[in-house]
PDB file of N, CA and C in Angstrom:
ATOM      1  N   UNK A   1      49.566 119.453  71.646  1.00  0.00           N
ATOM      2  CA  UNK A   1      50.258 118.341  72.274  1.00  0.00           C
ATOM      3  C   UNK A   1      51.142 118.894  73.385  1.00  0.00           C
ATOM      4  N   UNK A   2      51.085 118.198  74.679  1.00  0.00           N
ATOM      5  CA  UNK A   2      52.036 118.609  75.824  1.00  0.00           C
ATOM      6  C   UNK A   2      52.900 117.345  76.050  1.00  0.00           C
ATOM      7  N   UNK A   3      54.182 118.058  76.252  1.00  0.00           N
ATOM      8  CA  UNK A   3      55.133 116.438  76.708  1.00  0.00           C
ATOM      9  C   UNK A   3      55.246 116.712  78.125  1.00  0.00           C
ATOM     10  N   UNK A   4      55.411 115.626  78.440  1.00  0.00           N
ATOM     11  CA  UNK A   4      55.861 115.485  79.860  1.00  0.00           C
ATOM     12  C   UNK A   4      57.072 114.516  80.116  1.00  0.00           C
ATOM     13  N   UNK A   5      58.287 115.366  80.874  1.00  0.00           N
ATOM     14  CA  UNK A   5      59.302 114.577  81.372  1.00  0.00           C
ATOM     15  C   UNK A   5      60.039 114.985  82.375  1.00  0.00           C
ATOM     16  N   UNK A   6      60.057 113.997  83.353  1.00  0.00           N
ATOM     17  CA  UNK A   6      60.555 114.337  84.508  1.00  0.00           C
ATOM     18  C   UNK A   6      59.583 115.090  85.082  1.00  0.00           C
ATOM     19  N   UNK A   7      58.513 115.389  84.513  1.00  0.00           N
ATOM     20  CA  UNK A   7      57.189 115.667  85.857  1.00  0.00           C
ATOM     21  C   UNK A   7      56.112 115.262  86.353  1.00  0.00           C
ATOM     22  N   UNK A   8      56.126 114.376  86.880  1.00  0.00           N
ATOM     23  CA  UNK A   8      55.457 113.247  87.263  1.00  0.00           C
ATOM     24  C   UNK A   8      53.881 113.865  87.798  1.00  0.00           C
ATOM     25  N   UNK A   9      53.717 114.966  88.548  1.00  0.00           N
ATOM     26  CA  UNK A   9      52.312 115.974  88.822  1.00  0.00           C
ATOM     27  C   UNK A   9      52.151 116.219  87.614  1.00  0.00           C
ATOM     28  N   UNK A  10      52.889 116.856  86.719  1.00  0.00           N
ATOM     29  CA  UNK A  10      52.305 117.617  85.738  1.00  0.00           C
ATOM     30  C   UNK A  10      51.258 116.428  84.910  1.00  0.00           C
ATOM     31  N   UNK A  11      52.012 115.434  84.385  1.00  0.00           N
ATOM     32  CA  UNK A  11      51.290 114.078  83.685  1.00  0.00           C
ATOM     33  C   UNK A  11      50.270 113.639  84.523  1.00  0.00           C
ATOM     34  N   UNK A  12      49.813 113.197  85.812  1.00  0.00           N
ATOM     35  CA  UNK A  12      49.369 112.710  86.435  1.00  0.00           C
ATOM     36  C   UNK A  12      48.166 113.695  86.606  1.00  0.00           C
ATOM     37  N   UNK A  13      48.362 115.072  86.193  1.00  0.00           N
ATOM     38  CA  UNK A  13      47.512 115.821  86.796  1.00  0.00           C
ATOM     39  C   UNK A  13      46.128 116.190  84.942  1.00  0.00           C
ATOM     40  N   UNK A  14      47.157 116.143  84.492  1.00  0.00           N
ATOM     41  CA  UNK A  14      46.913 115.874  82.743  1.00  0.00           C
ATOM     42  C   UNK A  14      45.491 114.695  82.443  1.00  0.00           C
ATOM     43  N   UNK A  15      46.350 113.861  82.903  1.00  0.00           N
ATOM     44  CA  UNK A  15      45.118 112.802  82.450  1.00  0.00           C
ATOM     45  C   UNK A  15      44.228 112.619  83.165  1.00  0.00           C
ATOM     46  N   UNK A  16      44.068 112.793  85.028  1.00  0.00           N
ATOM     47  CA  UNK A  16      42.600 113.146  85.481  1.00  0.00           C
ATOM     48  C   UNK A  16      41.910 114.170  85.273  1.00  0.00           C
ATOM     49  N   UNK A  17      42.377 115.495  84.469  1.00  0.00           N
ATOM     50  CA  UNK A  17      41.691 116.225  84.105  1.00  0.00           C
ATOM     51  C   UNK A  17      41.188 116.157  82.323  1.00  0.00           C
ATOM     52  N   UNK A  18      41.867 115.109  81.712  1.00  0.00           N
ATOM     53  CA  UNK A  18      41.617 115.300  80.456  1.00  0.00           C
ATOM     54  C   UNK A  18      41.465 113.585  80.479  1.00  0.00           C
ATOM     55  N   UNK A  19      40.480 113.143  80.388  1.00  0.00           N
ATOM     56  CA  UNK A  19      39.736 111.661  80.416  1.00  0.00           C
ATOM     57  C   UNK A  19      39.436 111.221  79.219  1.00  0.00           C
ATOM     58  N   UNK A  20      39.491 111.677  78.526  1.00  0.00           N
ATOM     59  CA  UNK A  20      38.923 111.066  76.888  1.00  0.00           C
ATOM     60  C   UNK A  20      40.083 111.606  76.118  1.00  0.00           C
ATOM     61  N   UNK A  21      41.194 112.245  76.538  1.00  0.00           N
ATOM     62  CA  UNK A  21      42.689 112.496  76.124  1.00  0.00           C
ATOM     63  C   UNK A  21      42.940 110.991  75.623  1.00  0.00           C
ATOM     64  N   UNK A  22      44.821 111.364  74.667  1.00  0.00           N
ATOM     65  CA  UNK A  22      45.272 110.016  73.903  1.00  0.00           C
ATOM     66  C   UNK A  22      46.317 110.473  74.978  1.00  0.00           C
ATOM     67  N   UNK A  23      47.411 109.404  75.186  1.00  0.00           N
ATOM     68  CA  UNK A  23      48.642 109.490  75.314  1.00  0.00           C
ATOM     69  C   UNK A  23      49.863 108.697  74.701  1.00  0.00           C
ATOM     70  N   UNK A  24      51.266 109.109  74.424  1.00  0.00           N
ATOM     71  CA  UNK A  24      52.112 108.057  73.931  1.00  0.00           C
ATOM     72  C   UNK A  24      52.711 107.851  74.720  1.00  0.00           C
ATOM     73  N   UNK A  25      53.642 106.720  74.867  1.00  0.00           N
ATOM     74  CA  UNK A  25      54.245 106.561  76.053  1.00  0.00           C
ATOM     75  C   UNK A  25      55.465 106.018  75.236  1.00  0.00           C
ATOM     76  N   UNK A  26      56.315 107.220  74.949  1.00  0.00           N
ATOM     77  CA  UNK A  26      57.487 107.086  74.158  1.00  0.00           C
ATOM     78  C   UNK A  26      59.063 107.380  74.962  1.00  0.00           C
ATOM     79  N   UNK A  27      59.636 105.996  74.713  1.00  0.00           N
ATOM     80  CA  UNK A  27      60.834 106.203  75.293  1.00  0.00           C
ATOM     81  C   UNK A  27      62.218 106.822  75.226  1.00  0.00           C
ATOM     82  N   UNK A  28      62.584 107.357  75.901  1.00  0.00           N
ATOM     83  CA  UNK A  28      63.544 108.945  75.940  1.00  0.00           C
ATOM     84  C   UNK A  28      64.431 108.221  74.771  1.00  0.00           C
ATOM     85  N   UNK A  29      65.176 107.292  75.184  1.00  0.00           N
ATOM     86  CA  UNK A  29      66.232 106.668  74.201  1.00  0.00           C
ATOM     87  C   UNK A  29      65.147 106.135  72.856  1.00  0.00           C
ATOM     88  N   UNK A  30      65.916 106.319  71.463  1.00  0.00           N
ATOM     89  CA  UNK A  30      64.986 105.759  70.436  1.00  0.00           C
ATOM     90  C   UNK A  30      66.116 104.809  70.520  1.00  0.00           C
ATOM     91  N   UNK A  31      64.707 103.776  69.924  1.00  0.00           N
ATOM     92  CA  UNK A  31      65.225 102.427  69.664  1.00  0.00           C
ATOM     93  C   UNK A  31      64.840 101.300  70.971  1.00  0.00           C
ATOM     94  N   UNK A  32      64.713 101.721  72.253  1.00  0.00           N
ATOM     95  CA  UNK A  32      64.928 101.083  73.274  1.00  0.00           C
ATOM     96  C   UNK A  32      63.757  99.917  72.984  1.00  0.00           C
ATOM     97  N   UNK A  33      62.511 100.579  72.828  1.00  0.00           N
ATOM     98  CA  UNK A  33      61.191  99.943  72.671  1.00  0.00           C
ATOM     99  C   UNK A  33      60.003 100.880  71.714  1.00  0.00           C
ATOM    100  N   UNK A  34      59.063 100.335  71.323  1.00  0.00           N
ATOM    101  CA  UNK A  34      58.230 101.446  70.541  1.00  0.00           C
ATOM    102  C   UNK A  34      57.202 101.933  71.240  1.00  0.00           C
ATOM    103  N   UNK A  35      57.308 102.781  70.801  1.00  0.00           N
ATOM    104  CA  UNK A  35      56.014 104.690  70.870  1.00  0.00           C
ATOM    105  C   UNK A  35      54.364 103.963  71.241  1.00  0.00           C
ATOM    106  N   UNK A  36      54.165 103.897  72.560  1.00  0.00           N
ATOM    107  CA  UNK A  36      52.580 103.327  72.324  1.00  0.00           C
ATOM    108  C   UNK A  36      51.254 104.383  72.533  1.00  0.00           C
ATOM    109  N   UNK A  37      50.677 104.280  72.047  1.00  0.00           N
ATOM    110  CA  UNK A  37      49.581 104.816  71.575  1.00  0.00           C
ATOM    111  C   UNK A  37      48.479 104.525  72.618  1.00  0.00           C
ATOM    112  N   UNK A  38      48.352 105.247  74.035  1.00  0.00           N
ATOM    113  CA  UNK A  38      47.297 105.053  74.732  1.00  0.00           C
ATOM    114  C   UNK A  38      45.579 106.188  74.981  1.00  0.00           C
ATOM    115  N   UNK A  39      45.051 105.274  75.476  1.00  0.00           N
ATOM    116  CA  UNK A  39      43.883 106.424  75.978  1.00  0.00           C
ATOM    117  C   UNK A  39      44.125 106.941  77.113  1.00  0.00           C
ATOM    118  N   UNK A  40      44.056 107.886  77.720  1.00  0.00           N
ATOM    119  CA  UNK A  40      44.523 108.352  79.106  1.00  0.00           C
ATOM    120  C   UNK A  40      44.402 107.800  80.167  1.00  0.00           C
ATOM    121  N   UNK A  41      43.030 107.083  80.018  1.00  0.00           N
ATOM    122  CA  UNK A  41      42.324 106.304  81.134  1.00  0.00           C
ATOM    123  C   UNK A  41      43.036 104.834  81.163  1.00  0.00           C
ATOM    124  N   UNK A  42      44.083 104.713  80.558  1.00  0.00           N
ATOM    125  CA  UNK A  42      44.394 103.160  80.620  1.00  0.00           C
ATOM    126  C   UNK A  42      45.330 102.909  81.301  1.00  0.00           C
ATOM    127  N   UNK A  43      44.819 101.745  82.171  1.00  0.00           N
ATOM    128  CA  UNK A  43      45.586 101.541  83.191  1.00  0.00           C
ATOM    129  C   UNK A  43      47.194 101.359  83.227  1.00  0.00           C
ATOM    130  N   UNK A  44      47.593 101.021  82.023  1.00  0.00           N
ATOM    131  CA  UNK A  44      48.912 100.385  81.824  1.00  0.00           C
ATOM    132  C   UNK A  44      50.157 102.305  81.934  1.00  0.00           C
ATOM    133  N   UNK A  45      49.418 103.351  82.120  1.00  0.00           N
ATOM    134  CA  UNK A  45      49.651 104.593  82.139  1.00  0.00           C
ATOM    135  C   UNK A  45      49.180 105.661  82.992  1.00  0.00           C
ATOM    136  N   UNK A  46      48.183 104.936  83.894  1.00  0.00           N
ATOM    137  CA  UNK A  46      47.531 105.811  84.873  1.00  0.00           C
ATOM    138  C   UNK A  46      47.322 105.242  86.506  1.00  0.00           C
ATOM    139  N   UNK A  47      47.913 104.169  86.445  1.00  0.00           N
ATOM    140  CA  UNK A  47      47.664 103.710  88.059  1.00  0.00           C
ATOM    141  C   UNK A  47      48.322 104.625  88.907  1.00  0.00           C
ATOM    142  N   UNK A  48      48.458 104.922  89.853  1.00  0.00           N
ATOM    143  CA  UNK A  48      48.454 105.991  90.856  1.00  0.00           C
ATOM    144  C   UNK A  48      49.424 105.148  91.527  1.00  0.00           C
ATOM    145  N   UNK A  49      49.872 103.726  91.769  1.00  0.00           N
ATOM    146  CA  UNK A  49      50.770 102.707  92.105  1.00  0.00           C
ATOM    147  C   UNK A  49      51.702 103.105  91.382  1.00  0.00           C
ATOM    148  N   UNK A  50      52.145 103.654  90.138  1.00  0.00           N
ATOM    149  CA  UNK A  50      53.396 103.494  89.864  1.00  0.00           C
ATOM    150  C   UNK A  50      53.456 105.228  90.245  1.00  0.00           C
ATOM    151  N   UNK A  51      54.849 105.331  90.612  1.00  0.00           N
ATOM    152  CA  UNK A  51      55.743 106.342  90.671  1.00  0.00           C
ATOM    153  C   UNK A  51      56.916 107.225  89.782  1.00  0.00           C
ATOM    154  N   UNK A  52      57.115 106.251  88.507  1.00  0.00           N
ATOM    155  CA  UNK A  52      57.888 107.119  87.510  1.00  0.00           C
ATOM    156  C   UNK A  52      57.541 106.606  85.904  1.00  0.00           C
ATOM    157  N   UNK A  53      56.243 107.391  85.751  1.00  0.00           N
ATOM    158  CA  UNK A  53      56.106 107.481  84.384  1.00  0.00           C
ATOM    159  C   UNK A  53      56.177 108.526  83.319  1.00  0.00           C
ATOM    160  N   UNK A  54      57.307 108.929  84.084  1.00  0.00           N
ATOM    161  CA  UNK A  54      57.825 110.204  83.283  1.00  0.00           C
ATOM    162  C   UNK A  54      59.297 110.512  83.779  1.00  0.00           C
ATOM    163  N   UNK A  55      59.618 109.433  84.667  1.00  0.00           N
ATOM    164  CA  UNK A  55      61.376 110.148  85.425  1.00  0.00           C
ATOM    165  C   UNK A  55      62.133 109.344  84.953  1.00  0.00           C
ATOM    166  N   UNK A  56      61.859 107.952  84.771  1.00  0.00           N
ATOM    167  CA  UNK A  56      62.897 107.034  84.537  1.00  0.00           C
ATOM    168  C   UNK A  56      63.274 106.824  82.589  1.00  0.00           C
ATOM    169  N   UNK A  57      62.223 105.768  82.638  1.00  0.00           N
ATOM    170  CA  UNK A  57      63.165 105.431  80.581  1.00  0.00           C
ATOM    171  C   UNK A  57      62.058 106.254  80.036  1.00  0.00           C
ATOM    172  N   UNK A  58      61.071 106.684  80.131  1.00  0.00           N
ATOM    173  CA  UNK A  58      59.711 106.901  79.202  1.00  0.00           C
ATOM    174  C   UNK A  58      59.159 108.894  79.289  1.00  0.00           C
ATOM    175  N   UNK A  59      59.219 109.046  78.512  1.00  0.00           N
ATOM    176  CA  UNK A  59      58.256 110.568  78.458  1.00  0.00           C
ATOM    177  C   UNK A  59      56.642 110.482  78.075  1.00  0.00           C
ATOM    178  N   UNK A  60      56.164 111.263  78.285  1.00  0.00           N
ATOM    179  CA  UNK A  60      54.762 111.024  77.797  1.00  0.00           C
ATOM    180  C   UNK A  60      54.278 112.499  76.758  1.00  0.00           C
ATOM    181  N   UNK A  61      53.510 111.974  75.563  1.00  0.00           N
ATOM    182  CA  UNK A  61      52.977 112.880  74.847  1.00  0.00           C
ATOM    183  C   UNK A  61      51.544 112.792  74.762  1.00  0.00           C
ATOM    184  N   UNK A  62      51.165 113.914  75.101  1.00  0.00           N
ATOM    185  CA  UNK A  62      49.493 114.141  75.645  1.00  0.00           C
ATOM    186  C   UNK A  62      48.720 115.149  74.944  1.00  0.00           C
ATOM    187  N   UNK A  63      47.701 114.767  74.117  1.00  0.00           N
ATOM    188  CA  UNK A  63      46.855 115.351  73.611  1.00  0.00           C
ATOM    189  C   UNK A  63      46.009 115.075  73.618  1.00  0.00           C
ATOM    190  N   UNK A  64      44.305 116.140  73.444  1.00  0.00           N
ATOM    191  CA  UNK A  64      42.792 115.200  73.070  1.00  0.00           C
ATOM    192  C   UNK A  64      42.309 115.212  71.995  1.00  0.00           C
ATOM    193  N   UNK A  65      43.552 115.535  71.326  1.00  0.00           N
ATOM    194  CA  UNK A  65      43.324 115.255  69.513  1.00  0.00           C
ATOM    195  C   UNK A  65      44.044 114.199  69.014  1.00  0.00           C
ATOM    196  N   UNK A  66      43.241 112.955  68.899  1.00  0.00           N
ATOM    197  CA  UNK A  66      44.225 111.609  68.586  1.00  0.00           C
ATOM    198  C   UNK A  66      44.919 111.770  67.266  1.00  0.00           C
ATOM    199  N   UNK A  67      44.360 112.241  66.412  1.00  0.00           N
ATOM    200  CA  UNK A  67      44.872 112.479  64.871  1.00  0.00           C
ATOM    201  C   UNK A  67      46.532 113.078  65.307  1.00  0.00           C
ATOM    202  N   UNK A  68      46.394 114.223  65.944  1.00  0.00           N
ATOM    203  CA  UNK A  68      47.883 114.855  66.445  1.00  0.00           C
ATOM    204  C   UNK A  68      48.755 113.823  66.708  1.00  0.00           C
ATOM    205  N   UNK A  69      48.574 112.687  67.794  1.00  0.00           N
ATOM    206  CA  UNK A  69      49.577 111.722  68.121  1.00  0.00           C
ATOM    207  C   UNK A  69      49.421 111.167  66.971  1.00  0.00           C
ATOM    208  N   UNK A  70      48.771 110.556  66.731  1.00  0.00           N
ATOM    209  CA  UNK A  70      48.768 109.469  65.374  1.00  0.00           C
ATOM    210  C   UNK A  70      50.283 110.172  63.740  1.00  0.00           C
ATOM    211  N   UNK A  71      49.703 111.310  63.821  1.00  0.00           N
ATOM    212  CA  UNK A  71      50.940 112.033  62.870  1.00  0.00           C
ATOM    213  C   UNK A  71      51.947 111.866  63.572  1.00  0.00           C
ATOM    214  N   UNK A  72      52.302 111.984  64.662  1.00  0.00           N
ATOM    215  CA  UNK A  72      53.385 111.957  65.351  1.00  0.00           C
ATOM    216  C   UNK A  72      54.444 110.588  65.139  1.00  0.00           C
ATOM    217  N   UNK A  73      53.297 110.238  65.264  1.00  0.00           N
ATOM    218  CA  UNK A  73      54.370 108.561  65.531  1.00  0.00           C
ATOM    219  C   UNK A  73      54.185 107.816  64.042  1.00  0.00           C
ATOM    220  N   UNK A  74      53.841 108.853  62.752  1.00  0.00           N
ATOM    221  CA  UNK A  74      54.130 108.603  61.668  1.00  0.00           C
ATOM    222  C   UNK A  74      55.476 108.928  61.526  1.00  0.00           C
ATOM    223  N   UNK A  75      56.035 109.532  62.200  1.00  0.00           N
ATOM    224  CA  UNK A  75      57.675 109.740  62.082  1.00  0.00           C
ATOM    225  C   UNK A  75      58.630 108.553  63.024  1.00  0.00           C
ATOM    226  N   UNK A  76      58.206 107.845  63.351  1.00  0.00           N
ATOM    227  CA  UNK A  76      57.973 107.017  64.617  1.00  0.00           C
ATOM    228  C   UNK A  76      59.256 105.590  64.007  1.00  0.00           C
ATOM    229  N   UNK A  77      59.885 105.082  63.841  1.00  0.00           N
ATOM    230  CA  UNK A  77      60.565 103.997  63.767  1.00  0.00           C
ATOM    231  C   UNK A  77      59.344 103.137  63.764  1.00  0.00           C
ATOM    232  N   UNK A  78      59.560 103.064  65.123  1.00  0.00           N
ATOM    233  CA  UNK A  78      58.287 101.482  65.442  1.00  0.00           C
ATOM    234  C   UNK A  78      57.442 102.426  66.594  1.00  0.00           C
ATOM    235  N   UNK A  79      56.204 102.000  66.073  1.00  0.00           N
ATOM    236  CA  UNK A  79      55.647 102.514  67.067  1.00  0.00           C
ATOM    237  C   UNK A  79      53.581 101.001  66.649  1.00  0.00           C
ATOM    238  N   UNK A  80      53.192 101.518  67.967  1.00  0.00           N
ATOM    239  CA  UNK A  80      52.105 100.657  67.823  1.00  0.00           C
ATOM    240  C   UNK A  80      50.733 101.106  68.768  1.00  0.00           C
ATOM    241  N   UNK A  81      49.488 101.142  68.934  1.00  0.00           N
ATOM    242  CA  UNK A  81      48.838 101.011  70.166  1.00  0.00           C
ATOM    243  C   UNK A  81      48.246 100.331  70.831  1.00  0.00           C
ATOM    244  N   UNK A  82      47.870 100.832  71.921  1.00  0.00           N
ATOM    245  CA  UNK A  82      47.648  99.331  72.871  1.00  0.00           C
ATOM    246  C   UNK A  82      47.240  98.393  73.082  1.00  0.00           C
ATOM    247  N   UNK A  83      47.201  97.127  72.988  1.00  0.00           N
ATOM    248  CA  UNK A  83      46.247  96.264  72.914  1.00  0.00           C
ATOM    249  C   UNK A  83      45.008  96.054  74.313  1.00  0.00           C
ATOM    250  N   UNK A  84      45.321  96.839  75.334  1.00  0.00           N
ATOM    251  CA  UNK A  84      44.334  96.510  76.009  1.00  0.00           C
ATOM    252  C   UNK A  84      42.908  98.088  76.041  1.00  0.00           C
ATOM    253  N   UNK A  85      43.439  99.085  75.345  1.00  0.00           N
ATOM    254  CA  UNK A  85      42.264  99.812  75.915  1.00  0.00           C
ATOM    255  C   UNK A  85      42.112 100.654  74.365  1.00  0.00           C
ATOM    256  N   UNK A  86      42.861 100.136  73.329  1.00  0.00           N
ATOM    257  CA  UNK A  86      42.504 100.082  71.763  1.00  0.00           C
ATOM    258  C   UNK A  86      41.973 101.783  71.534  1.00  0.00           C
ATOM    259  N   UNK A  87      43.330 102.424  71.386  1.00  0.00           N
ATOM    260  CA  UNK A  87      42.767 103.924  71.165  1.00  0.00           C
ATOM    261  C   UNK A  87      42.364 103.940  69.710  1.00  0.00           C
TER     262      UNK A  87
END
């Protein structure tokens, strides 16, 4: 698993090279909102339009072993995944 925060190349560069990768898109503050559970390729985490998905409220945790995230966010308060691209 690689986190990414505050590096917006590093993440960006992550998921066009790793396409069948999971990602979470978990926010720095706990509590704010819950831990989501994406595929790399999903848009709600990969448009090239947004500019801070890793600088502002959110970090990202990136692996291409979904089981890894999935344990992860068994420690998770609230956590859920996505409803549009259903990792």
């Amino acid at each position: 698993m690689v986190t990414y925060d505050n590096d917006e190349a590093g993440y960006l560069h992550w998921i066009e090279t790793h396409p069948r990768g999971y990602v979470i898109n978990a926010p720095k503050r706990s509590g704010d909102c819950p831990d989501v559970l994406h595929r790399a390729t999903c848009w709600f985490i990969s448009t090239k339009k947004q500019t801070n998905y890793t600088t502002t409220t959110f970090k990202k945790l990136c692996s291409l072993d979904r089981q890894e995230l999935v344990n992860w966010l068994a420690n998770s308060p609230e956590s859920r995944a996505c409803k549009h691209c259903k990792p």
